[in-house]
Amino acid sequence: MSALRAAGASRPGMVQSLRAAVSRRSFHNVGAMRMAAAKSFHKDEPAAPILKTSVPGPKAAEAVKELDQVFETRSINMMADYTQSVGNYIADPDGNMLLDVYAQIASIPVGYNNPELRKVAQTPEMVDAIINRPALGNFPSHTWANILKTGILKVAPKGLDNVYTAMAGSDANEIAYKAAFMYKRQTERGGPDVDFTPQEIESAMNNQAPGSAQLSILSFKTSFHGRLFGCLSTTRSKPIHKLDIPAFDWPQATFPQLKYPLDQHAEENAKAEQASLDEVEHLIKTWHLPPAAVVIEPIQSEGGDNHASPAFFQKLRALTRKHNVLLIVDEVQTGVGATGKFWAHEHWNLQDPPDMVTFSKKAQTAGYYYRSKELRPNKPYRQFNTWMGDPSKALLFRGIIGEIERLDLVNHTAKVGNYLYGKLEGLASKYPEHFQNLRGKGQGTFIAFDHPKRDEFLVKAKTFGINIGGSGANAVRLRPMLTFQEHHADILIEALEKIVKAL
Amino acid sequence: MSALRAAGASRPGMVQSLRAAVSRRSFHNVGAMRMAAAKSFHKDEPAAPILKTSVPGPKAAEAVKELDQVFETRSINMMADYTQSVGNYIADPDGNMLLDVYAQIASIPVGYNNPELRKVAQTPEMVDAIINRPALGNFPSHTWANILKTGILKVAPKGLDNVYTAMAGSDANEIAYKAAFMYKRQTERGGPDVDFTPQEIESAMNNQAPGSAQLSILSFKTSFHGRLFGCLSTTRSKPIHKLDIPAFDWPQATFPQLKYPLDQHAEENAKAEQASLDEVEHLIKTWHLPPAAVVIEPIQSEGGDNHASPAFFQKLRALTRKHNVLLIVDEVQTGVGATGKFWAHEHWNLQDPPDMVTFSKKAQTAGYYYRSKELRPNKPYRQFNTWMGDPSKALLFRGIIGEIERLDLVNHTAKVGNYLYGKLEGLASKYPEHFQNLRGKGQGTFIAFDHPKRDEFLVKAKTFGINIGGSGANAVRLRPMLTFQEHHADILIEALEKIVKAL
């Protein structure tokens, strides 16, 4: 392997053939790979993962050491070389190329170095947006409405035709929470035309009631909604996220703890869901800081890939409606196609849409969609900050939407997900101890399973050319890109079997 | 004017000569302008503001109406056309070009459509950063250390050689606060090697003590540190920012309320500063949620351009050191050259640097510099989120730093600021009722004055071709770009006199 590596380093023209040679020498079926590569969405993808060194190799280790002088490195999973990454494959500085089914924590939608996005990044409009960044609330561009309508709003969830833009999932959730608090207080006050009292104005400046609302956001155990102070108070996934950070005394309900496969435990799962709903209603009625909104992920992602049924979400919508509590659906991780629908909450067939839906990650921009102007705060400058989002990222999302449409990637992902899930069911029946609680059937490639030695599993995966992530305490979560195809699934399945055999 | 407008709209080739014609017909000294334009940093800048319609004109009004269907518009100050904006001039869709001394709420550093930034935006490195956005904590690029060292860290404040990157000023402050809480609790716990107790781990998941820290951040009255839940609890500038949003019960000290000009009120100002310091010490000793950090702006910006002396800040540093409370300097608005130093806190000549300095706005990226690895949380994933910043913005900041160095813009701004301040002193002695409490002497172009009809003043300014902003209750704040020159100052001064005569 070292001779190959040396040759690869000194003769770049050899890289492609070396890739084939290396994978031939390693562990993949080259004939099948060649055929597969021919039909890939990404024509420059390697036919299979390429391992030239261990991961991290010497160059990666050197780069980590250099970075550690000035930047946090203890959470580094893999030092990457994005100039060499392509499609579903992430490269590193040592020339390794791993099939990436983690995709920057589920945030790369259409492949590394996507040629269509490269074009978008080079348009005059993008260059303009980068070098002339506006304060969108004060000085929007005359093209901003068009950018929104042809991009972010083109894919707006049904029933939600307005948007506030933001920078990332965390602040998207926080500004949605702020909207909920302002709406709730406005309702309590008697409507949008009723002014603040002098007492409210004075006490708000002292962080005290009545100006500072004595309200809460209700979230669910094992949920993840970000790590700023407000959203972190709703995040309940892991102690390491929350320890030592001051928090609001907000309520949490139990997320239904379902048994998988779902169709084999229908009755007890329905009971768990009803118990959760009862708890939500109890908390809404009794919590000392009444909830202005309930926030929920369609599939709890960071918290361990926890699912609930459409019936559960339908009832939750009805419950929040009944008690005049807003429903915020956090689609930061589930949104933009990975579940086989553009928005995961489309799986629920709600007649009464959520009040707000937050988004980020694969959208590369962020924000919240909302139901109507009624949910805009009653005065200007209440929902405001300097940048309020970023037109350059909105343009990027528009390009991503273009790729999704051009390649029909949502339907594609639904199909590939079914294919992958079927193969995983095969592995689970062959190795039940290694593929526990397989879940995500019918949810595109948004699939997970539990493994008793999860952290070892993730490390071992790299030795078979796979970059894969975890969630919750024991879950291996699959978060491939939307350009993940059946031949990638075959490579993944083959590698998964090797991983568990090696554990 | 309408004939000119029609001609300008139908014959783009005429625009430049029309600009001259319009300004000749309006109110500026064309001879001086021509000379001035010749020596401008931005060769394509108009010689003077151009007014073809009222602001907003018909096209701008139409664009606002369209945008209002889907996006917040009530806070719009001016609908802009960035494709036509250049240097210090902001254009609108009606062909108006205003001298912009507000600069996207102080966040445009080196002019609209800066040709050098345009080059940076078109580099392969930038395109790569846009289309392959990494999760920096998990999968940084092997080039990230170099990007940091040649950019963000090249201008690191003295004594602070580490950085956590972020997205905007608000989250930069919040993650600095998080670092302070983790550091304080770690110290209380007995050091970085002492583990969390089971009680801490369990209670943190319930948002309760001891896992959720019963600590605070001490800030100052009339301060502004952002509008997310944590930083908003430290923001004390205006009720509209805070009303109806839940807040932490954190302490606020009085910011010294100085009398201007500073040198004529030295004695009473020194007393006000000492009273403020005494209050800080009292709050540190007695507040029921002990402060983990004090956060302060070098000049309170949004809160009204409130200054304090270097002696005050030196004593504040000593005080925080004495009580083992961290000092966070919020340079989100003051940083990157506008005060005639790269960082405003350089004016203080601190021997013992701040523990953390936060930055954003003109940097276009964001984050906090910190003193040493000692301030990194003791475990990975404590200071973490998906993106942790954005390499594309770090590259942009590197380009901005390049422009600042090439044109020596910090020293330039110090000089132009002195020139401008001198002219304003002239206006203030001529119209004392219109230019009250002039302040910012020796602070570059970071200058403000109070006006009894401030809001009218800002509106009227547009009719004389000036885009200018306010701060606090009565202040007009000047926030020109770093490429603002003496000839721009002349235009501004001439316009300011016309504005106050028209009020």
mmCIF file with all atom_site columns, N, CA and C in Angstrom, chain A residues 448-472:
data_model
loop_
_atom_site.group_PDB
_atom_site.id
_atom_site.type_symbol
_atom_site.label_atom_id
_atom_site.label_alt_id
_atom_site.label_comp_id
_atom_site.label_asym_id
_atom_site.label_entity_id
_atom_site.label_seq_id
_atom_site.pdbx_PDB_ins_code
_atom_site.Cartn_x
_atom_site.Cartn_y
_atom_site.Cartn_z
_atom_site.occupancy
_atom_site.B_iso_or_equiv
_atom_site.pdbx_formal_charge
_atom_site.auth_seq_id
_atom_site.auth_comp_id
_atom_site.auth_asym_id
_atom_site.auth_atom_id
_atom_site.pdbx_PDB_model_num
ATOM 1  N N  . ALA A 1 448 ? -31.996 4.180  10.893 1.00 0.00 ? 448 ALA A N  1
ATOM 2  C CA . ALA A 1 448 ? -31.054 3.961  11.984 1.00 0.00 ? 448 ALA A CA 1
ATOM 3  C C  . ALA A 1 448 ? -31.248 2.577  12.562 1.00 0.00 ? 448 ALA A C  1
ATOM 4  N N  . PHE A 1 449 ? -30.260 2.141  13.294 1.00 0.00 ? 449 PHE A N  1
ATOM 5  C CA . PHE A 1 449 ? -30.385 0.904  14.077 1.00 0.00 ? 449 PHE A CA 1
ATOM 6  C C  . PHE A 1 449 ? -29.499 1.064  15.300 1.00 0.00 ? 449 PHE A C  1
ATOM 7  N N  . ASP A 1 450 ? -29.759 0.237  16.306 1.00 0.00 ? 450 ASP A N  1
ATOM 8  C CA . ASP A 1 450 ? -28.927 0.296  17.509 1.00 0.00 ? 450 ASP A CA 1
ATOM 9  C C  . ASP A 1 450 ? -27.839 -0.766 17.441 1.00 0.00 ? 450 ASP A C  1
ATOM 10 N N  . HIS A 1 451 ? -26.716 -0.425 18.028 1.00 0.00 ? 451 HIS A N  1
ATOM 11 C CA . HIS A 1 451 ? -25.648 -1.412 18.136 1.00 0.00 ? 451 HIS A CA 1
ATOM 12 C C  . HIS A 1 451 ? -25.070 -1.329 19.541 1.00 0.00 ? 451 HIS A C  1
ATOM 13 N N  . PRO A 1 452 ? -24.881 -2.495 20.179 1.00 0.00 ? 452 PRO A N  1
ATOM 14 C CA . PRO A 1 452 ? -24.427 -2.475 21.581 1.00 0.00 ? 452 PRO A CA 1
ATOM 15 C C  . PRO A 1 452 ? -23.028 -1.858 21.742 1.00 0.00 ? 452 PRO A C  1
ATOM 16 N N  . LYS A 1 453 ? -22.224 -1.933 20.682 1.00 0.00 ? 453 LYS A N  1
ATOM 17 C CA . LYS A 1 453 ? -20.902 -1.277 20.763 1.00 0.00 ? 453 LYS A CA 1
ATOM 18 C C  . LYS A 1 453 ? -20.846 -0.184 19.710 1.00 0.00 ? 453 LYS A C  1
ATOM 19 N N  . ARG A 1 454 ? -21.762 0.745  19.822 1.00 0.00 ? 454 ARG A N  1
ATOM 20 C CA . ARG A 1 454 ? -21.931 1.734  18.760 1.00 0.00 ? 454 ARG A CA 1
ATOM 21 C C  . ARG A 1 454 ? -20.662 2.518  18.456 1.00 0.00 ? 454 ARG A C  1
ATOM 22 N N  . ASP A 1 455 ? -19.982 3.015  19.500 1.00 0.00 ? 455 ASP A N  1
ATOM 23 C CA . ASP A 1 455 ? -18.820 3.878  19.237 1.00 0.00 ? 455 ASP A CA 1
ATOM 24 C C  . ASP A 1 455 ? -17.706 3.104  18.527 1.00 0.00 ? 455 ASP A C  1
ATOM 25 N N  . GLU A 1 456 ? -17.510 1.849  18.935 1.00 0.00 ? 456 GLU A N  1
ATOM 26 C CA . GLU A 1 456 ? -16.538 0.996  18.230 1.00 0.00 ? 456 GLU A CA 1
ATOM 27 C C  . GLU A 1 456 ? -16.951 0.785  16.777 1.00 0.00 ? 456 GLU A C  1
ATOM 28 N N  . PHE A 1 457 ? -18.250 0.593  16.589 1.00 0.00 ? 457 PHE A N  1
ATOM 29 C CA . PHE A 1 457 ? -18.800 0.390  15.242 1.00 0.00 ? 457 PHE A CA 1
ATOM 30 C C  . PHE A 1 457 ? -18.417 1.564  14.345 1.00 0.00 ? 457 PHE A C  1
ATOM 31 N N  . LEU A 1 458 ? -18.602 2.764  14.851 1.00 0.00 ? 458 LEU A N  1
ATOM 32 C CA . LEU A 1 458 ? -18.344 3.952  14.026 1.00 0.00 ? 458 LEU A CA 1
ATOM 33 C C  . LEU A 1 458 ? -16.860 4.068  13.663 1.00 0.00 ? 458 LEU A C  1
ATOM 34 N N  . VAL A 1 459 ? -16.012 3.737  14.622 1.00 0.00 ? 459 VAL A N  1
ATOM 35 C CA . VAL A 1 459 ? -14.570 3.803  14.355 1.00 0.00 ? 459 VAL A CA 1
ATOM 36 C C  . VAL A 1 459 ? -14.179 2.718  13.347 1.00 0.00 ? 459 VAL A C  1
ATOM 37 N N  . LYS A 1 460 ? -14.697 1.544  13.579 1.00 0.00 ? 460 LYS A N  1
ATOM 38 C CA . LYS A 1 460 ? -14.369 0.420  12.697 1.00 0.00 ? 460 LYS A CA 1
ATOM 39 C C  . LYS A 1 460 ? -14.822 0.695  11.257 1.00 0.00 ? 460 LYS A C  1
ATOM 40 N N  . ALA A 1 461 ? -15.928 1.411  11.117 1.00 0.00 ? 461 ALA A N  1
ATOM 41 C CA . ALA A 1 461 ? -16.479 1.663  9.774  1.00 0.00 ? 461 ALA A CA 1
ATOM 42 C C  . ALA A 1 461 ? -15.444 2.327  8.862  1.00 0.00 ? 461 ALA A C  1
ATOM 43 N N  . LYS A 1 462 ? -14.633 3.210  9.434  1.00 0.00 ? 462 LYS A N  1
ATOM 44 C CA . LYS A 1 462 ? -13.642 3.914  8.611  1.00 0.00 ? 462 LYS A CA 1
ATOM 45 C C  . LYS A 1 462 ? -12.638 2.929  7.999  1.00 0.00 ? 462 LYS A C  1
ATOM 46 N N  . THR A 1 463 ? -12.349 1.868  8.710  1.00 0.00 ? 463 THR A N  1
ATOM 47 C CA . THR A 1 463 ? -11.374 0.909  8.169  1.00 0.00 ? 463 THR A CA 1
ATOM 48 C C  . THR A 1 463 ? -11.948 0.145  6.984  1.00 0.00 ? 463 THR A C  1
ATOM 49 N N  . PHE A 1 464 ? -13.246 0.240  6.793  1.00 0.00 ? 464 PHE A N  1
ATOM 50 C CA . PHE A 1 464 ? -13.867 -0.364 5.609  1.00 0.00 ? 464 PHE A CA 1
ATOM 51 C C  . PHE A 1 464 ? -14.358 0.702  4.632  1.00 0.00 ? 464 PHE A C  1
ATOM 52 N N  . GLY A 1 465 ? -13.857 1.923  4.826  1.00 0.00 ? 465 GLY A N  1
ATOM 53 C CA . GLY A 1 465 ? -14.114 2.961  3.836  1.00 0.00 ? 465 GLY A CA 1
ATOM 54 C C  . GLY A 1 465 ? -15.442 3.672  3.971  1.00 0.00 ? 465 GLY A C  1
ATOM 55 N N  . ILE A 1 466 ? -16.043 3.599  5.161  1.00 0.00 ? 466 ILE A N  1
ATOM 56 C CA . ILE A 1 466 ? -17.354 4.225  5.362  1.00 0.00 ? 466 ILE A CA 1
ATOM 57 C C  . ILE A 1 466 ? -17.265 5.298  6.441  1.00 0.00 ? 466 ILE A C  1
ATOM 58 N N  . ASN A 1 467 ? -17.772 6.472  6.141  1.00 0.00 ? 467 ASN A N  1
ATOM 59 C CA . ASN A 1 467 ? -17.914 7.524  7.156  1.00 0.00 ? 467 ASN A CA 1
ATOM 60 C C  . ASN A 1 467 ? -19.375 7.562  7.595  1.00 0.00 ? 467 ASN A C  1
ATOM 61 N N  . ILE A 1 468 ? -19.602 7.234  8.842  1.00 0.00 ? 468 ILE A N  1
ATOM 62 C CA . ILE A 1 468 ? -20.975 7.040  9.333  1.00 0.00 ? 468 ILE A CA 1
ATOM 63 C C  . ILE A 1 468 ? -21.079 7.629  10.726 1.00 0.00 ? 468 ILE A C  1
ATOM 64 N N  . GLY A 1 469 ? -22.272 8.119  11.094 1.00 0.00 ? 469 GLY A N  1
ATOM 65 C CA . GLY A 1 469 ? -22.428 8.798  12.373 1.00 0.00 ? 469 GLY A CA 1
ATOM 66 C C  . GLY A 1 469 ? -23.323 8.056  13.344 1.00 0.00 ? 469 GLY A C  1
ATOM 67 N N  . GLY A 1 470 ? -23.354 8.553  14.561 1.00 0.00 ? 470 GLY A N  1
ATOM 68 C CA . GLY A 1 470 ? -24.229 7.985  15.574 1.00 0.00 ? 470 GLY A CA 1
ATOM 69 C C  . GLY A 1 470 ? -25.259 9.001  16.023 1.00 0.00 ? 470 GLY A C  1
ATOM 70 N N  . SER A 1 471 ? -26.238 8.534  16.777 1.00 0.00 ? 471 SER A N  1
ATOM 71 C CA . SER A 1 471 ? -27.173 9.446  17.431 1.00 0.00 ? 471 SER A CA 1
ATOM 72 C C  . SER A 1 471 ? -27.648 8.782  18.711 1.00 0.00 ? 471 SER A C  1
ATOM 73 N N  . GLY A 1 472 ? -28.062 9.594  19.671 1.00 0.00 ? 472 GLY A N  1
ATOM 74 C CA . GLY A 1 472 ? -28.499 9.048  20.944 1.00 0.00 ? 472 GLY A CA 1
ATOM 75 C C  . GLY A 1 472 ? -27.394 8.232  21.593 1.00 0.00 ? 472 GLY A C  1
#
